[in-house]
Coordinates of C-alpha atoms in Angstrom, one line a residue:
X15 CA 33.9 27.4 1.5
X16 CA 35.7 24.5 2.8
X17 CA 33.8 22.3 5.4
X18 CA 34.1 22.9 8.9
X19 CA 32.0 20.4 11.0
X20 CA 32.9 22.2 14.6
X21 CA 31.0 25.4 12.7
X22 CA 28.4 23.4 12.0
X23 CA 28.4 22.3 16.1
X24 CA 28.3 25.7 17.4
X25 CA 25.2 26.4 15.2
X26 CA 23.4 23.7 16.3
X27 CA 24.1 24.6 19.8
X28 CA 23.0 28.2 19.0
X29 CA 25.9 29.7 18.7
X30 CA 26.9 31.9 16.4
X31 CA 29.5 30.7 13.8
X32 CA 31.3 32.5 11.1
X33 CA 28.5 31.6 8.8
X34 CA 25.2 30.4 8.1
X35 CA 25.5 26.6 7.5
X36 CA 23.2 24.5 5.0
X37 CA 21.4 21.3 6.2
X38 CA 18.9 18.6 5.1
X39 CA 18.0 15.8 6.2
X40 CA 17.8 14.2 2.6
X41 CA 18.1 14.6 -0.9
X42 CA 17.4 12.7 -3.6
X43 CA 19.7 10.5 -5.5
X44 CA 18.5 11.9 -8.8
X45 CA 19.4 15.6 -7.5
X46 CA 22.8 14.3 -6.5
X47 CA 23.0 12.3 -9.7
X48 CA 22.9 16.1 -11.5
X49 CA 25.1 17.6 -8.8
X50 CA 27.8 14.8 -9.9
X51 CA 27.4 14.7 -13.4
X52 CA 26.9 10.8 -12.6
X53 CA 25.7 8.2 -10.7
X54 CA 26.0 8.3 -6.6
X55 CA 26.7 4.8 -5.8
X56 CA 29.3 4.6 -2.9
X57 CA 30.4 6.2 -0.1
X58 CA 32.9 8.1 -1.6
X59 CA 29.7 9.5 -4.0
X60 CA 28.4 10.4 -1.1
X61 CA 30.9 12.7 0.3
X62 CA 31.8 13.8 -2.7
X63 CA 28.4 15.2 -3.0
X64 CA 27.9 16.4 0.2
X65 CA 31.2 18.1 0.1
X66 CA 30.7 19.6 -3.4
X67 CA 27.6 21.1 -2.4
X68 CA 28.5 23.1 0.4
X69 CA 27.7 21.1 3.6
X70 CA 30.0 20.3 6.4
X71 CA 29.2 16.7 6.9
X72 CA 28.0 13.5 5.0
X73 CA 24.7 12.2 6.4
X74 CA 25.1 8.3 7.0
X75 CA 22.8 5.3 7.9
X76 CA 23.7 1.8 8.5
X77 CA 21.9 -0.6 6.1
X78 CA 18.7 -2.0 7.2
X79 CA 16.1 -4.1 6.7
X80 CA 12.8 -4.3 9.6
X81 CA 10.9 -6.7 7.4
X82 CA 13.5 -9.4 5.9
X83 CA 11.2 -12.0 5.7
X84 CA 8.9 -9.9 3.4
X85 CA 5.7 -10.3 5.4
X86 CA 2.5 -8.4 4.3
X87 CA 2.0 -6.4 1.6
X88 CA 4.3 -4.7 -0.3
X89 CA 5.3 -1.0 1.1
X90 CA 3.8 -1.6 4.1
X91 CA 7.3 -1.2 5.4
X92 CA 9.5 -0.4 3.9
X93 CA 14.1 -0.1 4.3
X94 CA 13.9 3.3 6.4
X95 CA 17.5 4.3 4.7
X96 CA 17.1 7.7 3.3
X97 CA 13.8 9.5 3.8
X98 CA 13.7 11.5 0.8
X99 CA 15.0 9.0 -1.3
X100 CA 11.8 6.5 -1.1
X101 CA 8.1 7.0 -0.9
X102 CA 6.7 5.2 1.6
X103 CA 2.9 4.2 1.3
X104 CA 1.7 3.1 5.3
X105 CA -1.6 1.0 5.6
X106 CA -4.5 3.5 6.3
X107 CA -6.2 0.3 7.2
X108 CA -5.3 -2.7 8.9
X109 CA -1.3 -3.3 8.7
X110 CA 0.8 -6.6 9.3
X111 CA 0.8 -6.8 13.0
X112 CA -2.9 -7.0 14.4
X113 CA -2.2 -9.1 17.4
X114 CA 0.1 -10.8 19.4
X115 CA 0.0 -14.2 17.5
X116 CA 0.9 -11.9 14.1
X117 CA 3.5 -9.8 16.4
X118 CA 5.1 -13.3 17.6
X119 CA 5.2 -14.5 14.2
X120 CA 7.0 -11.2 12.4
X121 CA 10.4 -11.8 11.8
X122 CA 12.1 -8.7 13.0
X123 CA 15.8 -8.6 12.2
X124 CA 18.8 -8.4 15.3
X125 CA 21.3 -5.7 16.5
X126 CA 23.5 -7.7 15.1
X127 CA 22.1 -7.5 11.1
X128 CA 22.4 -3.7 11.2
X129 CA 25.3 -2.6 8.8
X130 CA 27.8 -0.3 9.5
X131 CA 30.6 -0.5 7.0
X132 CA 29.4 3.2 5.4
X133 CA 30.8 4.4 8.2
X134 CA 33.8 2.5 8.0
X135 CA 34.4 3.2 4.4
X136 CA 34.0 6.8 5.3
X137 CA 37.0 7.0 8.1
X138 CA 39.5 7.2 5.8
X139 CA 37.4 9.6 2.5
X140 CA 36.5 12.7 4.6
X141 CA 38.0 16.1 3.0
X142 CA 39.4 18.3 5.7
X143 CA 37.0 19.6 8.3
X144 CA 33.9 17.5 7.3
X145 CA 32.1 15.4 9.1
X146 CA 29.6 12.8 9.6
X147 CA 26.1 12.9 10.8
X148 CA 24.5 9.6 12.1
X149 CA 20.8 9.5 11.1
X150 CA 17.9 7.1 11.9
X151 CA 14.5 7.0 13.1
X152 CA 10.8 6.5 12.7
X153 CA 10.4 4.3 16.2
X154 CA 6.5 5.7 16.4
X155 CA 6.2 6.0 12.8
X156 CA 6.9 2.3 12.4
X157 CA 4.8 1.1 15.5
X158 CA 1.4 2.8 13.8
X159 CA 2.7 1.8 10.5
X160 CA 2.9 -2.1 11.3
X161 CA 0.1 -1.7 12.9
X162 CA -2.0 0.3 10.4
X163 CA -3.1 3.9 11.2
X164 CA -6.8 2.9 12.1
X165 CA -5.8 -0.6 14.0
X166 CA -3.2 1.5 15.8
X167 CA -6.0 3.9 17.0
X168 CA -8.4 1.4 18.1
X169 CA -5.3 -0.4 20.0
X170 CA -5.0 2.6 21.8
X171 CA -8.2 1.6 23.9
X172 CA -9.0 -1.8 22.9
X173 CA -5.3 -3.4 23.3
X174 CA -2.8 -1.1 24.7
X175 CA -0.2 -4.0 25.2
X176 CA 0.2 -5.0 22.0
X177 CA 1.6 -1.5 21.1
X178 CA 4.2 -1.3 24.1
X179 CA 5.0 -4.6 23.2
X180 CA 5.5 -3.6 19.2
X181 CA 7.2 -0.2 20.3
X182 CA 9.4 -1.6 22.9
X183 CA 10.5 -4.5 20.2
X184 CA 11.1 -1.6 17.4
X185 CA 12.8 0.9 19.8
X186 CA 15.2 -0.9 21.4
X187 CA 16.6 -1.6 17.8
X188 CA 16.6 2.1 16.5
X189 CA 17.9 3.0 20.0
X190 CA 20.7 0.6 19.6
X191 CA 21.6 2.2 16.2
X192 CA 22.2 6.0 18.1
X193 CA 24.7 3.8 20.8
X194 CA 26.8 2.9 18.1
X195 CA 26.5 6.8 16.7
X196 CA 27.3 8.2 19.9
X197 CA 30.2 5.8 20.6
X198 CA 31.9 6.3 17.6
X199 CA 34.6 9.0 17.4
X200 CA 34.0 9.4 13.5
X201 CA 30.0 10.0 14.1
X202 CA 30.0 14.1 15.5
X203 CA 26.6 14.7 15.2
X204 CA 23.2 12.4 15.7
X205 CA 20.0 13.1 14.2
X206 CA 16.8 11.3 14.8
X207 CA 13.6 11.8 12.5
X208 CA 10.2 10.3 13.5
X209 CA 7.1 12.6 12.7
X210 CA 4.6 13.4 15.1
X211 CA 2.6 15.8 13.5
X212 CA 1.2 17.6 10.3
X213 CA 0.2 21.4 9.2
X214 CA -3.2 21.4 11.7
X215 CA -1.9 19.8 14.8
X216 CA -0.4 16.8 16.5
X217 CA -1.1 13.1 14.5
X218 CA -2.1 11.9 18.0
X219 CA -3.1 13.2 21.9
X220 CA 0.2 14.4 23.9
X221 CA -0.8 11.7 26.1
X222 CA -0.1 9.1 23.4
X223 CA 3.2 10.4 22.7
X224 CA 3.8 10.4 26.3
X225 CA 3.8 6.6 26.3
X226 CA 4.9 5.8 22.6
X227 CA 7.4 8.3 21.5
X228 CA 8.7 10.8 23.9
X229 CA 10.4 8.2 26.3
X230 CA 12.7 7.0 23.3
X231 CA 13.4 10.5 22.5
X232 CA 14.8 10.9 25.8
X233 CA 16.8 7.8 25.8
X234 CA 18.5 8.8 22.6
X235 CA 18.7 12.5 24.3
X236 CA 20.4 11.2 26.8
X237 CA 23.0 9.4 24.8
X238 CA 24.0 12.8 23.1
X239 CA 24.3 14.5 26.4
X240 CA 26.6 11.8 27.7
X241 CA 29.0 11.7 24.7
X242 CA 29.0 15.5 24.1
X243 CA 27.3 15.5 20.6
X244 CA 24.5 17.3 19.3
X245 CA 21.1 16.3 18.6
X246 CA 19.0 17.0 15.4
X247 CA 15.3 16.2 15.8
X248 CA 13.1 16.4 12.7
X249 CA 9.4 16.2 12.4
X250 CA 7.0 18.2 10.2
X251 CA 3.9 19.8 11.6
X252 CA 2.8 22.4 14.1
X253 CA 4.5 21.7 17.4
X254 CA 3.4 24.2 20.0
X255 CA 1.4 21.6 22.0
X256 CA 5.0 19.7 22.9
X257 CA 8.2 22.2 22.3
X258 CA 8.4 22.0 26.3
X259 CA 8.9 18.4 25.7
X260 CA 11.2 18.1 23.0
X261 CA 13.9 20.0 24.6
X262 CA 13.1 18.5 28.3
X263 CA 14.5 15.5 25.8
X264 CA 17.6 17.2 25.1
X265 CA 16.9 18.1 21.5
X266 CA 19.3 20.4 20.5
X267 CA 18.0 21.5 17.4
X268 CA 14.5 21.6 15.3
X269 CA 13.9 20.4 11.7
X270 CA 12.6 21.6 9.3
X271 CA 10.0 24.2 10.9
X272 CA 7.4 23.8 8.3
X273 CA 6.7 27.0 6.4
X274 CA 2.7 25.8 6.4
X275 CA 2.3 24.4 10.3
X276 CA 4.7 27.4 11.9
X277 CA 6.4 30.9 11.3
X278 CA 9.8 30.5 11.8
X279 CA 10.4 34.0 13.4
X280 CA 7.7 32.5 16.2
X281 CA 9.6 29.7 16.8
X282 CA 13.0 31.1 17.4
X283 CA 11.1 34.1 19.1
X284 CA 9.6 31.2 21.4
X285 CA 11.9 28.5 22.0
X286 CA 15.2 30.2 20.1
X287 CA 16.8 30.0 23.5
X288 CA 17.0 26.1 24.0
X289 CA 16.7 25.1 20.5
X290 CA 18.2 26.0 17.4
X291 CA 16.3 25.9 13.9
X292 CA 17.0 24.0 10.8
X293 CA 15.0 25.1 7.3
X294 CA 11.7 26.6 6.2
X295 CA 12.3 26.9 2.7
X296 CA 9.0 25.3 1.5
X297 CA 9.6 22.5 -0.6
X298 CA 6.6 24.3 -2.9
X299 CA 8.3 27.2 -3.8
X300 CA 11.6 25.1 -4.4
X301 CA 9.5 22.6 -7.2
X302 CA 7.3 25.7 -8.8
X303 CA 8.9 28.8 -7.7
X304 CA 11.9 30.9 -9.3
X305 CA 15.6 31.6 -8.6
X306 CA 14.9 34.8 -7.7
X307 CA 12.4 34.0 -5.1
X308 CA 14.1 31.1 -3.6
X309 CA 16.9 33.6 -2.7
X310 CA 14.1 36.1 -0.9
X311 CA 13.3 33.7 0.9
X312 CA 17.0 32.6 2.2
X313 CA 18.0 36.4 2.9
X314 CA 14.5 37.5 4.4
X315 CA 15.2 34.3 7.2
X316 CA 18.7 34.7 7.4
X317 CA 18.1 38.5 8.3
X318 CA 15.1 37.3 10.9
X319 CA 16.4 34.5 12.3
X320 CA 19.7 34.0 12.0
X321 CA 21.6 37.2 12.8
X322 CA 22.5 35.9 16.0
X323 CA 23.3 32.1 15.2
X324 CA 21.4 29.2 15.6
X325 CA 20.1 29.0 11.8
X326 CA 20.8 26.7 9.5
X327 CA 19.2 27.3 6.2
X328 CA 17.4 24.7 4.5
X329 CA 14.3 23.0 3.0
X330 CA 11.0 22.9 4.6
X331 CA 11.0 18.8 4.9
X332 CA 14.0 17.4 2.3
X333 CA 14.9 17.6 -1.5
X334 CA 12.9 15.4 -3.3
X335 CA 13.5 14.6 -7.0
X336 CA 10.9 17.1 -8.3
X337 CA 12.6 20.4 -6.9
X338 CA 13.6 22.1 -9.4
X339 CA 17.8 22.3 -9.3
X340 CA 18.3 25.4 -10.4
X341 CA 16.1 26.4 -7.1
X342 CA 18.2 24.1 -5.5
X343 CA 21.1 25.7 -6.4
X344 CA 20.1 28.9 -5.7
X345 CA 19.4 28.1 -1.9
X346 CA 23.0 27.2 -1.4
X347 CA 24.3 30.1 -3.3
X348 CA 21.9 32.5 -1.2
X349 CA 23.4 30.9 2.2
X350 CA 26.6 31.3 1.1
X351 CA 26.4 35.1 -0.3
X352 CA 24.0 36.3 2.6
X353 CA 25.4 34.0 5.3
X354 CA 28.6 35.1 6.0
X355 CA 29.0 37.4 9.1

């Protein structure tokens, strides 16, 4: 099927389009790599894989580095660029910002280092019909990362400035990433990913999130509703506790509904009418299951979630390099063969 990014739109605006789109938030360059028959080093790779595969849009970042003086130890943070393509390691511990003398002393980098030129170089490579989604995130991710999961906690009560301060410094620089997506004619679609949660429950109190997380989600929310584009929100995890607050942000559309935290047919059952759903093919039964059970899986939540629009099938979280392809494969070809109304 040729690409056709105002499809895509309606879907995540749940509408019904004329099919069942595919979408994830990232896949590995090794997957690509096989997809391609070869390396995926530009931006034309890029497309050219995202187009060959079935989607209709390229996902794009700009080029960054939070920690270009390479303070602390390695993989404490790390270039936020693709998700899937990088495993990040946090500090359980203590991290590299532990006080304002450490926080005054990190060199963070400007609005003005961020790189853009992928999304120049893609203005003028785009098949037909495709588009481009801008993707960034991780404000809250990288505030407790910094500061080191346990530090971060005790901060919490013991020095509550110091995170605003860290949070504020971090989120006015993502935040000035999804201006520059919203203002840019080629960018159609925005999609911000910081996790808040896991299988069990929230990773901390709403309360936290009310200071931390959720008012940069609105911000960027805001953005989207004043230029007219949609917005993606992913995080794993159960999310009953904040749904309410997620689309008071104007979050257009959930990813990746976790197979493990939430039943998908619960989710669009609950909140189907203000959000639309991205996902819930668990990245388990893509690495060890079979072809014939990844396309079960596809038709069964086509059939219960997305006769009525709003659906876009994908992976439970993102394609890392240990999915089987043939599995990966087979997802695509089920959307395709089961998704078309």
């Amino acid at each position: 099927m040729s690409p056709n990014i105002e499809e895509f739109k309606k879907t995540l605006r749940r509408g019904k389009a004329g099919y069942i789109p595919i979408a994830e938030l990232g896949v590995h360059p090794k997957i690509k790599e096989r997809i391609l028959n070869r390396p995926v080093i530009t931006v034309k790779d890029e497309i050219e894989f995202w187009h060959k595969a079935g989607y209709d849009y390229v996902k794009l970042a700009p080029i960054v580095d939070f920690n270009p003086a390479r303070i602390g130890s390695p993989g404490v943070v790390e270039e936020k660029v693709d998700s899937a393509a990088n495993f990040n390691w946090a500090s359980e511990g203590a991290g590299i910002i532990g006080s304002f003398e450490d926080l005054k002393k990190y060199v963070f980098p400007s609005k003005s280092d961020f790189d853009y030129s992928r999304f120049d170089e893609a203005a003028g490579s785009l098949p037909e019909g495709m588009g481009v989604v801008g993707q960034y995130g991780d404000i809250f991710t990288m505030t407790w990362e910094m500061m080191g999961f346990e530090s971060f906690s005790f901060a919490l009560f013991e020095n509550p400035d110091l995170i605003k301060s860290l949070n504020d410094r971090l989120g006015k620089l993502v935040y000035s990433m999804f201006e520059y997506f919203a203002q840019n004619e080629l960018v159609d679609v925005l999609w911000y990913s910081d996790d808040i949660a896991y299988t069990n429950g929230l990773l901390m109190p709403p309360d936290v999130l009310d200071q931390y997380f959720f008012p940069w989600l609105r911000k960027i929310g805001d953005l989207a509703k004043k230029y007219n584009k949609p917005l993606i929100y992913h995080t794993d995890g159960v999310l009953w506790d904040v749904f309410d607050k997620i689309i008071e942000c104007g979050v257009d559309t959930i990813h990746p509904i976790e197979p493990k935290a939430m039943d998908i047919k619960d989710v669009k059952n609950s909140v189907g009418n203000s959000l639309s759903v991205i996902g819930n093919i668990d990245v388990d039964l893509l690495s060890r299951g079979t072809p014939e059970d990844i396309r079960d899986n596809v038709k069964t939540n086509i059939e219960t979630v997305g006769q009525d629009g709003g659906y876009c099938v994908g992976s439970g979280n993102s394609i890392p390099e240990y999915v089987k392809i043939e599995n990966y494969l087979a997802m695509i070809e089920a959307a395709k063969k089961f998704g078309e109304f």
